[in-house]
Tab-separated table of C-alpha atoms in Angstrom:
chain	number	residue	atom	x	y	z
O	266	UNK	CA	60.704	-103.446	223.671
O	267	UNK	CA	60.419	-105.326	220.419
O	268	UNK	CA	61.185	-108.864	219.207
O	269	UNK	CA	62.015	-109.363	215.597
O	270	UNK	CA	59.991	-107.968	212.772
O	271	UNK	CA	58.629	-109.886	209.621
O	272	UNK	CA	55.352	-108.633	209.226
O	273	UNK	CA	54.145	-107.717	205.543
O	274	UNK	CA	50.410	-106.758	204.470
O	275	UNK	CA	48.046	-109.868	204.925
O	276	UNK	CA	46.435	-111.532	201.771
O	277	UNK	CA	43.236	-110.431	200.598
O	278	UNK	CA	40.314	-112.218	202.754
O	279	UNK	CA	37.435	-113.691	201.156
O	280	UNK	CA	34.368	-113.421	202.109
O	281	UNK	CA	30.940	-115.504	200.583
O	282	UNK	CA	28.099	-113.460	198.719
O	283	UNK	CA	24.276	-114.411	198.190
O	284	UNK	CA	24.477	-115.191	194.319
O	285	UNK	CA	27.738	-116.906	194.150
O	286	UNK	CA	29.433	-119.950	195.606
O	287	UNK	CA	32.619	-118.409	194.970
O	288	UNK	CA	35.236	-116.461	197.042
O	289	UNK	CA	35.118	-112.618	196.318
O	290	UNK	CA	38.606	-111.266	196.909
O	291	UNK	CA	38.300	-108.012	199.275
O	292	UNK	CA	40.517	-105.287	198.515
O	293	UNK	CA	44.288	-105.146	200.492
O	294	UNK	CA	44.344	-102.591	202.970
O	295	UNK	CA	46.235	-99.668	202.013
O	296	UNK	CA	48.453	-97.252	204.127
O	297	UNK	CA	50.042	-93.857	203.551
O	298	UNK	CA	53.395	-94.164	202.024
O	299	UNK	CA	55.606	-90.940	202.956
O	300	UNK	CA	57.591	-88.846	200.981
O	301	UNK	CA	60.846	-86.805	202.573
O	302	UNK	CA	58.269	-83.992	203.666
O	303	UNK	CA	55.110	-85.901	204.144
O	304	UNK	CA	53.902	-86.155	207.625
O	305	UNK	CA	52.209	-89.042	209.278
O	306	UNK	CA	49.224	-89.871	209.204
O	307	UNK	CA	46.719	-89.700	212.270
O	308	UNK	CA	47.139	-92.785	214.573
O	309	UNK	CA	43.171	-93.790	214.154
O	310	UNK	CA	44.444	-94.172	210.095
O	311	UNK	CA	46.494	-97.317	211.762
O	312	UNK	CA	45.298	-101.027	210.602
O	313	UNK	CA	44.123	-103.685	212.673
O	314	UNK	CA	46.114	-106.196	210.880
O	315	UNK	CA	48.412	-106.394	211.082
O	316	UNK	CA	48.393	-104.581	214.470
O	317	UNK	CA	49.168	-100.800	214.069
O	318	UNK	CA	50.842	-100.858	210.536
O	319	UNK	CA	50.360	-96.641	209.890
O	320	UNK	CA	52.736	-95.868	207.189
O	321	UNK	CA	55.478	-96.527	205.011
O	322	UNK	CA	58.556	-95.257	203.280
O	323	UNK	CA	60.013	-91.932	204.733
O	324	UNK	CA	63.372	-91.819	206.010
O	325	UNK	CA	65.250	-92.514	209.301
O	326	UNK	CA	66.534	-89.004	209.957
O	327	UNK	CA	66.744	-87.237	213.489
O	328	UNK	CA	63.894	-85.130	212.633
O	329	UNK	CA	61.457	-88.029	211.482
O	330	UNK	CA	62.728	-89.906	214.121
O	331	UNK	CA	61.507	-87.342	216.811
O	332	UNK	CA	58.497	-86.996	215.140
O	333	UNK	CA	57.502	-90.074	215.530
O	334	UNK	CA	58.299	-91.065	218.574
O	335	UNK	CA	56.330	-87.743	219.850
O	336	UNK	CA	53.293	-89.354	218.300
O	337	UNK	CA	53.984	-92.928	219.634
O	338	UNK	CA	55.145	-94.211	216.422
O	339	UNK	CA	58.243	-96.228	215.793
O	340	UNK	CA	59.659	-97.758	212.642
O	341	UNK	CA	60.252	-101.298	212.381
O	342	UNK	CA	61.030	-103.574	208.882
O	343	UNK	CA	63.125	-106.129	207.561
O	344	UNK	CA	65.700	-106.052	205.154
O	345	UNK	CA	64.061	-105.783	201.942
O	346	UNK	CA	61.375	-103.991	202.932
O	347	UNK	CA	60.805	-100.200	203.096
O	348	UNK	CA	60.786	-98.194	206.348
O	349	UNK	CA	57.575	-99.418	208.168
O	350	UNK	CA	55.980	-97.477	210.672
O	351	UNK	CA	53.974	-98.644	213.635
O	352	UNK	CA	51.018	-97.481	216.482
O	353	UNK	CA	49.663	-100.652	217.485
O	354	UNK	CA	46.334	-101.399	220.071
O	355	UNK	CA	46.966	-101.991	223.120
O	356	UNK	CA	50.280	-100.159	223.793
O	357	UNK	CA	52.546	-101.999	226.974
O	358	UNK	CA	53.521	-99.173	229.097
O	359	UNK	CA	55.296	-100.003	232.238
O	360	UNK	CA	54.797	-97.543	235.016
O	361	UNK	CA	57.815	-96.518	236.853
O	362	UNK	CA	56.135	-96.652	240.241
O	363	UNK	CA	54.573	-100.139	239.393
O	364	UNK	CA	57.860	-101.868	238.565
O	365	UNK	CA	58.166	-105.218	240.261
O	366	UNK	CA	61.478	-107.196	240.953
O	367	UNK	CA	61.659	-110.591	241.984
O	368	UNK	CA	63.452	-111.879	245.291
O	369	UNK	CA	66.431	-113.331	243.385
O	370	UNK	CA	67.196	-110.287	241.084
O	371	UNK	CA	66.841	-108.014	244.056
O	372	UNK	CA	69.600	-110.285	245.182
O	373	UNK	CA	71.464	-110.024	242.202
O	374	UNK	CA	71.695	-106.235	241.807
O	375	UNK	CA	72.333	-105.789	245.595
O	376	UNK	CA	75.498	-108.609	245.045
O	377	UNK	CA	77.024	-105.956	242.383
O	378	UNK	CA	77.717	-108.985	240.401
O	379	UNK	CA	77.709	-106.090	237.259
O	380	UNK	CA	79.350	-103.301	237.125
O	381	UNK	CA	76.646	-101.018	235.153
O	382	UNK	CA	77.132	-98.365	232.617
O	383	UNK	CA	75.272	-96.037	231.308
O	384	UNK	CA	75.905	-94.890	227.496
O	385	UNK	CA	79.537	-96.329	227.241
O	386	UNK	CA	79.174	-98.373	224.431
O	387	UNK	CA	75.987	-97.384	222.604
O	388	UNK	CA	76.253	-98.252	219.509
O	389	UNK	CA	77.943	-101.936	220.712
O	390	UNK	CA	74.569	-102.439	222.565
O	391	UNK	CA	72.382	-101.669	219.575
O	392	UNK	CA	74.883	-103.932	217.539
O	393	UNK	CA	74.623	-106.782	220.293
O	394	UNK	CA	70.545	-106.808	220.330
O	395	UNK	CA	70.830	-107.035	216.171
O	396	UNK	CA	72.947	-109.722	216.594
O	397	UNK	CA	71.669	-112.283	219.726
O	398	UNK	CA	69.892	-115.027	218.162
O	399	UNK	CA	66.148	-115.143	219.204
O	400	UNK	CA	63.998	-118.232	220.015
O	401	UNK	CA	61.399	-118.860	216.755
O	402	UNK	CA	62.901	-115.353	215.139
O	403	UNK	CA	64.663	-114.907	212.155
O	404	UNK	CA	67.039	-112.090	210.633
O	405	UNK	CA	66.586	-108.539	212.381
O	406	UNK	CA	64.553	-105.856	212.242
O	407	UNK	CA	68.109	-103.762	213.933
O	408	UNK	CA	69.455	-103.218	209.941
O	409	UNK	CA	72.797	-101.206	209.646
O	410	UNK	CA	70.401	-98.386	208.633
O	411	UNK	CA	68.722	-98.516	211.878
O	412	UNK	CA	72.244	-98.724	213.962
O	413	UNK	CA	73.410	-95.658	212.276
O	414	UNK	CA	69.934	-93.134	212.669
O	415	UNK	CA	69.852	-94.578	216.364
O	416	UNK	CA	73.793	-94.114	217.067
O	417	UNK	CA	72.944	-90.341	215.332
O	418	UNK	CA	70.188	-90.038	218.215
O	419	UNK	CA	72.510	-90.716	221.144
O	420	UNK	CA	75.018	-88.075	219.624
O	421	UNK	CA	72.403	-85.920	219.749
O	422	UNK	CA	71.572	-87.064	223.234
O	423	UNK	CA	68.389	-88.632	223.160
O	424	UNK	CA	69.201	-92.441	222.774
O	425	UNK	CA	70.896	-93.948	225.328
O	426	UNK	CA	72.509	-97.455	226.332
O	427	UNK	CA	72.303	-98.644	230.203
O	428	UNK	CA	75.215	-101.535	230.314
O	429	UNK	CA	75.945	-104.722	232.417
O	430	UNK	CA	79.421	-105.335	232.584
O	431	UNK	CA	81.155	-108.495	233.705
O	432	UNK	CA	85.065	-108.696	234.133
O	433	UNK	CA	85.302	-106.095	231.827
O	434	UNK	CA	83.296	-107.722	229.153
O	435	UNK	CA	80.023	-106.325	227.831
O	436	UNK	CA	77.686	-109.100	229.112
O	437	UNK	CA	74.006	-107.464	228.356
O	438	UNK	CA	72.330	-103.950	228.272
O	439	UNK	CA	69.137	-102.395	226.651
O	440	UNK	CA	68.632	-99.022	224.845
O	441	UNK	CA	66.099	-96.539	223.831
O	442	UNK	CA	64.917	-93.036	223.300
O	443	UNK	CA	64.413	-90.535	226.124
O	444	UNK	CA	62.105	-87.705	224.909
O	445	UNK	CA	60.233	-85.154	227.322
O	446	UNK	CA	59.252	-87.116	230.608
O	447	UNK	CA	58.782	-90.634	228.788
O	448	UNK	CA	61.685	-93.688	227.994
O	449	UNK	CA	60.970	-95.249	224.947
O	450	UNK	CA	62.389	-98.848	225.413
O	451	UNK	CA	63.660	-100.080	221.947
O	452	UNK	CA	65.905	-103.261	222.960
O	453	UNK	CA	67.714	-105.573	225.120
O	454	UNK	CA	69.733	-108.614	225.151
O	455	UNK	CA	71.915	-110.556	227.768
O	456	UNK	CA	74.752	-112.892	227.030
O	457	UNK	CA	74.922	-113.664	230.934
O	458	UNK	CA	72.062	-114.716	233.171
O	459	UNK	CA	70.246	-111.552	234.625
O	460	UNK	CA	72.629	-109.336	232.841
O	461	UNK	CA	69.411	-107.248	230.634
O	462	UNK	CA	67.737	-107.581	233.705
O	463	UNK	CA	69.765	-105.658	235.851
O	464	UNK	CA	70.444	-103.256	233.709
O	465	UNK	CA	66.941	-102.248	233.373
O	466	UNK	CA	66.635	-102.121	237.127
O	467	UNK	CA	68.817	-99.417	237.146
O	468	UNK	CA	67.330	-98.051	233.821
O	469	UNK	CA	64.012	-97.963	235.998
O	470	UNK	CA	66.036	-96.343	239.277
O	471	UNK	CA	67.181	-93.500	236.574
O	472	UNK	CA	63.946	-92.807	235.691
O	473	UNK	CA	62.723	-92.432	238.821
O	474	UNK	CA	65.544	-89.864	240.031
O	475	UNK	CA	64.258	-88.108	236.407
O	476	UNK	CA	60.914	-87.918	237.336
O	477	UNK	CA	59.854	-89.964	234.466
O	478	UNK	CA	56.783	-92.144	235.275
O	479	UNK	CA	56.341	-94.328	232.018
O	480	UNK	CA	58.514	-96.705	229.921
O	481	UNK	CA	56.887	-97.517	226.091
O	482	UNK	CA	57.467	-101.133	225.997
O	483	UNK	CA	55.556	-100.971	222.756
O	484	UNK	CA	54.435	-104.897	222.599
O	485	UNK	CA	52.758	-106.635	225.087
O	486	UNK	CA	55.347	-109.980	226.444
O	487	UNK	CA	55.271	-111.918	229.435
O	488	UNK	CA	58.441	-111.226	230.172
O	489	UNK	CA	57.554	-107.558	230.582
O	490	UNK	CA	54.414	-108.022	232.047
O	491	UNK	CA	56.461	-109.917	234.959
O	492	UNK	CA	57.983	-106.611	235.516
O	493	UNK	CA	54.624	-105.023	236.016
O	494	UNK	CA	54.025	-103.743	232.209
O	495	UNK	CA	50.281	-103.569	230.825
O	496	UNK	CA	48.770	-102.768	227.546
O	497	UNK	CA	47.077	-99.353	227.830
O	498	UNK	CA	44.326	-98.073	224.736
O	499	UNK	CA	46.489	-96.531	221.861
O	500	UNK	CA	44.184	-93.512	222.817
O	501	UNK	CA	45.404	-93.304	226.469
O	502	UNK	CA	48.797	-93.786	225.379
O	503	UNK	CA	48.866	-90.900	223.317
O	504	UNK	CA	47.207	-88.766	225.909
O	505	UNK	CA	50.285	-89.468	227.958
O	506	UNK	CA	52.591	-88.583	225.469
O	507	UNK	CA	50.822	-85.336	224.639
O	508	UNK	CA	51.112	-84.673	228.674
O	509	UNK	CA	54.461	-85.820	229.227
O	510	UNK	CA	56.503	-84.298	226.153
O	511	UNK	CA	56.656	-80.583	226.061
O	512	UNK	CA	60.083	-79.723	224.272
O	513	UNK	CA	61.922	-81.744	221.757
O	514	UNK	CA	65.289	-80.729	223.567
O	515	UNK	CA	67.077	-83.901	224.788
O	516	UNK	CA	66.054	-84.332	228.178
O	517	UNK	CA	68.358	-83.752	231.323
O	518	UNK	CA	69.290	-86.702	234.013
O	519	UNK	CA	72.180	-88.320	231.641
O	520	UNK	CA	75.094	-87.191	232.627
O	521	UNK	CA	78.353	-89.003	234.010
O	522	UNK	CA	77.470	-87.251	237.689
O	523	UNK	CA	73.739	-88.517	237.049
O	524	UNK	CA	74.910	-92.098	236.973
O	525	UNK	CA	77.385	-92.042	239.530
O	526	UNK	CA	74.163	-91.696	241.771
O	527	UNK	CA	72.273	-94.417	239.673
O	528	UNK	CA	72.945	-97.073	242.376
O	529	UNK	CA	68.940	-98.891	243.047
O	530	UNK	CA	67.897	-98.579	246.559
O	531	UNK	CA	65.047	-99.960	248.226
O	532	UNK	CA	62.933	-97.494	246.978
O	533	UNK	CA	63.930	-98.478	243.300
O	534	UNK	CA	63.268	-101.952	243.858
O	535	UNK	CA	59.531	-102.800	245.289
């Protein structure tokens, strides 16, 4: 799940030469830019630096969307800036049945301190991780272009919100893409202590029921890692993806009954 984006294409390095004192300017790296109907390119085609950077321009529909995210691409830009397009190495994957919870939040969700939703208020949660100011981050990459294509998505059924509630206030939540047998985790944000937290216990507890083992965390953070996540080879995390996602139908396990039942046990909480 991403922080804020402001990356751009580096400056040309310089590098020294054998008959000259003087810096030889190297040329920028160049990337595919996409047209309506032009598809991506291959993830090897990704740079190094900055990390992943495949592609730009496109558009955010709920076709290119899908595409994507069956590739293990996602877009993410500034205002300003066209749509950018990203596969970076290593790829933070959390795996469902390594998902650790500390003492005190296994405290926490047991005490039902939240009352958790699950796709209630999408489109606020999207709105509330655009707006939640970020330690040593600046603007968001969550424009009103990308809280529209992603609020299209969960009509659709394949984006959804899980929700902490606290006296009847939305108090923090997360949201992402569900496509085949894999979660892609987009963003979170908490405006009361633990409140993201719990909610992706029971995000993980879901998933579980689902039979879905991984969670794309996309970037590798030690706040995920705490949760068990590690960086995987872009390669490997493709492979799963081409295992895992077999129809581009929105997945089952979402429904009101679904959640009802979304209640972590002991076996959701190692």
């Amino acid at each position: 799940m991403r922080g804020e984006n402001a990356a751009i294409l580096p400056e040309a390095p310089f590098v020294p030469t054998l008959w000259t004192t003087l810096p030889v300017p190297m040329p920028s790296p160049v990337i595919a830019w996409l047209s309506a109907r032009t598809p991506f390119p291959p993830l090897a085609a990704a740079l190094a630096e900055p990390n992943g950077l495949l592609a730009a321009g496109g558009d955010l529909t709920p076709d290119r969307l899908l595409a994507a995210y069956r590739r293990g691409i996602f877009p993410w830009y500034s205002a300003g800036q066209p749509i950018l397009w990203w596969s970076p190495d290593p790829r933070m994957v959390l795996r469902v049945d390594a998902f650790r919870v500390s003492r005190s939040l296994r405290k926490r969700v047991r005490a039902g301190t939240f009352e958790v939703r699950t796709d209630s208020s999408f489109r606020a949660v999207v709105e509330a991780c655009a707006e939640l100011p970020r330690r040593g981050q600046y603007g968001t990459w969550i424009t009103p272009e990308i809280v529209g294509a992603y609020s299209e998505l969960h009509r659709r059924g394949y984006a959804h919100s899980v929700e902490s509630w606290l006296d009847g206030e939305l108090a923090g939540g997360l949201y992402g893409i569900a496509l085949g047998r894999v979660f892609f985790g987009e963003s979170m944000f908490a405006r009361a202590t633990d409140a993201s937290k719990v909610a992706l216990v029971h995000l993980v507890a879901r998933l579980r029921r689902n039979g879905v083992p991984i969670v794309d965390c996309q970037q590798e953070t030690a706040h995920l890692a705490a949760f068990g996540a590690r960086p995987i080879r872009r390669e490997r995390f493709a492979a799963h993806l081409a295992e895992l996602i077999h129809s581009t139908e929105p997945p089952p396990g979402w429904s009101d009954e679904v959640a009802l039942r979304d209640s972590p046990g002991n076996d959701s909480m190692p």
